[in-house]
Amino acid sequence: MTTGATVWLTGLPSAGKTTIAYELAGRLREEGHLVEVLDGDEIREFISAGLGFSREDRHTNVQRIGFLAELLARNGVKTLVPVIAPYADSRDAVRKRHDENGTTYVEVHVATPVEVCSVRDVKGLYAKQAAGELSGLTGVDDPYEAPESPDLRIESQHQTVQESAAAVHALLTERGLA
């Protein structure tokens, strides 16, 4: 039986969470692990459709993702979750659910500064916010509560995607998960 785990990659929009997750997923699959990536955009489209971006809706979205991640992880899947999850209490509730079920939960903070994220602007969100077309952008005009003590902190602006994924892989290896 393969040991599952949830690896939650939290950080600002365009921090590199999803890119790192997919790079790590490829590496883990090559090693024979069962892996799923729970992409935040896909979850919003298929599982959390209809939710907005209020604090309550964001919390509900994170709890739904956390439930699904824990379910997969407890069944032997390495579940990579590149989701902003801006509020500490929401992430803490997900960790608690994992703890209660004896499921491994690893929190990775992709700590890319907002200035770097706004230049990357993968989805054009920062440009829309600057143009007044969007409000409630996490880290700009909506809060992002950075983890105080994540299992790993990555500053993606100082390393390649491969190096970032390797850092997460090294942590998983150290913990007997890869």
XYZ file of C-alpha atoms in Angstrom:
178
model
C 0.000 0.000 0.000
C 1.330 3.400 -0.959
C 1.393 6.003 1.778
C -0.772 8.946 0.868
C -0.362 12.528 1.977
C -1.791 15.937 1.284
C 0.728 18.564 0.225
C -0.995 21.956 0.376
C 0.837 24.683 -1.527
C -0.455 28.046 -0.337
C 0.555 31.460 -1.570
C -0.562 34.493 -3.540
C -2.032 34.347 -7.058
C 0.786 33.772 -9.593
C 3.210 32.678 -6.837
C 4.017 29.445 -8.703
C 1.935 26.988 -6.679
C 0.337 25.143 -9.585
C 3.499 25.076 -11.692
C 5.468 23.586 -8.791
C 2.683 21.082 -8.056
C 2.626 19.766 -11.623
C 6.424 19.525 -11.736
C 6.401 17.580 -8.458
C 3.513 15.393 -9.649
C 5.503 14.330 -12.697
C 8.489 13.394 -10.591
C 6.383 11.435 -8.094
C 4.554 9.578 -10.885
C 7.890 8.597 -12.438
C 8.756 7.025 -9.081
C 5.521 5.019 -9.131
C 3.394 7.060 -6.734
C -0.319 7.603 -7.167
C -0.689 11.369 -7.532
C -3.533 13.816 -8.016
C -3.333 17.580 -8.352
C -6.406 19.397 -7.034
C -6.135 22.606 -9.016
C -8.046 25.469 -7.394
C -9.498 26.718 -10.689
C -10.808 23.268 -11.610
C -12.296 22.773 -8.139
C -14.094 26.120 -8.382
C -15.530 25.102 -11.750
C -16.653 21.589 -10.865
C -17.084 21.279 -7.086
C -17.465 24.816 -5.789
C -19.362 26.377 -8.693
C -21.583 29.154 -7.434
C -19.319 30.182 -4.594
C -18.058 33.732 -4.611
C -15.005 35.228 -2.978
C -16.398 36.380 0.360
C -14.553 35.153 3.433
C -17.335 32.602 4.059
C -17.298 31.310 0.484
C -13.511 31.079 0.455
C -13.661 29.104 3.721
C -16.302 26.756 2.278
C -14.200 26.234 -0.847
C -11.091 25.396 1.188
C -13.043 22.970 3.376
C -14.424 21.160 0.326
C -10.956 20.870 -1.159
C -9.567 19.762 2.197
C -12.214 17.030 2.495
C -11.441 15.720 -0.976
C -7.675 15.906 -0.389
C -7.921 13.999 2.884
C -10.142 11.352 1.294
C -7.633 10.769 -1.505
C -4.606 10.903 0.806
C -6.000 8.397 3.277
C -6.470 6.048 0.326
C -2.811 6.135 -0.683
C -2.732 9.079 -3.082
C -0.180 11.864 -2.901
C -2.585 14.773 -3.207
C -1.023 18.055 -4.271
C -3.198 21.083 -3.568
C -2.017 24.349 -5.148
C -4.739 26.539 -3.651
C -4.373 30.040 -2.201
C -6.380 29.316 0.981
C -5.856 32.873 2.238
C -7.064 32.431 5.819
C -5.077 30.667 8.524
C -8.198 29.358 10.275
C -9.356 27.628 7.074
C -5.981 25.947 6.609
C -5.913 25.001 10.304
C -9.335 23.339 9.968
C -8.054 21.281 7.029
C -4.965 20.254 9.003
C -7.186 19.300 11.962
C -9.372 17.098 9.731
C -6.245 15.325 8.497
C -4.911 14.907 12.043
C -8.232 13.478 13.245
C -8.079 10.856 10.502
C -4.375 10.085 10.932
C -3.625 11.422 7.452
C -0.373 13.206 6.689
C -0.701 16.901 5.887
C 2.230 18.979 4.685
C 1.928 22.740 4.317
C 4.197 24.476 1.809
C 4.192 28.260 1.656
C 5.157 29.476 -1.791
C 6.264 32.830 -0.415
C 6.627 34.817 -3.600
C 6.331 38.582 -2.962
C 3.294 40.346 -4.407
C 5.602 42.506 -6.554
C 6.927 39.396 -8.305
C 3.455 37.844 -8.585
C 2.084 40.999 -10.192
C 4.805 40.868 -12.855
C 4.118 37.169 -13.540
C 0.327 37.851 -13.525
C -0.452 34.473 -15.084
C -4.217 35.101 -15.251
C -4.163 38.873 -15.694
C -5.702 39.403 -12.242
C -3.242 42.038 -11.069
C -3.721 44.037 -14.272
C -7.507 43.872 -13.881
C -7.241 44.969 -10.252
C -4.940 47.864 -11.172
C -7.403 48.926 -13.888
C -10.282 48.907 -11.406
C -11.970 45.950 -13.132
C -11.500 43.583 -10.191
C -11.655 43.913 -6.437
C -10.969 41.430 -3.685
C -7.631 40.252 -5.084
C -5.854 38.208 -2.451
C -2.752 39.959 -1.184
C -3.675 43.296 -2.760
C -7.082 44.461 -1.545
C -8.134 41.276 0.231
C -6.108 39.686 3.040
C -3.653 36.832 2.771
C -2.604 35.372 6.095
C 0.790 33.806 5.448
C 1.523 30.636 7.408
C 3.572 31.343 10.521
C 5.290 27.962 10.593
C 4.763 25.978 7.391
C 6.530 22.669 6.928
C 8.446 24.304 4.082
C 8.747 27.852 2.766
C 9.758 28.336 -0.871
C 10.817 31.676 -2.318
C 10.169 30.786 -5.945
C 11.633 34.024 -7.260
C 15.090 32.766 -6.225
C 15.008 29.318 -7.830
C 13.743 27.413 -10.839
C 10.505 25.454 -10.849
C 12.566 22.266 -10.824
C 14.501 23.435 -7.758
C 11.271 24.356 -5.977
C 9.724 20.968 -6.745
C 12.965 19.273 -5.653
C 12.758 21.068 -2.294
C 9.252 19.716 -1.708
C 10.358 16.265 -2.863
C 13.298 16.378 -0.437
C 10.919 17.151 2.433
C 8.637 14.278 1.415
C 11.645 11.956 1.182
C 12.867 13.078 4.614
C 9.444 12.183 6.022
C 9.320 8.791 4.318
C 6.648 9.843 1.844
C 8.645 9.756 -1.409
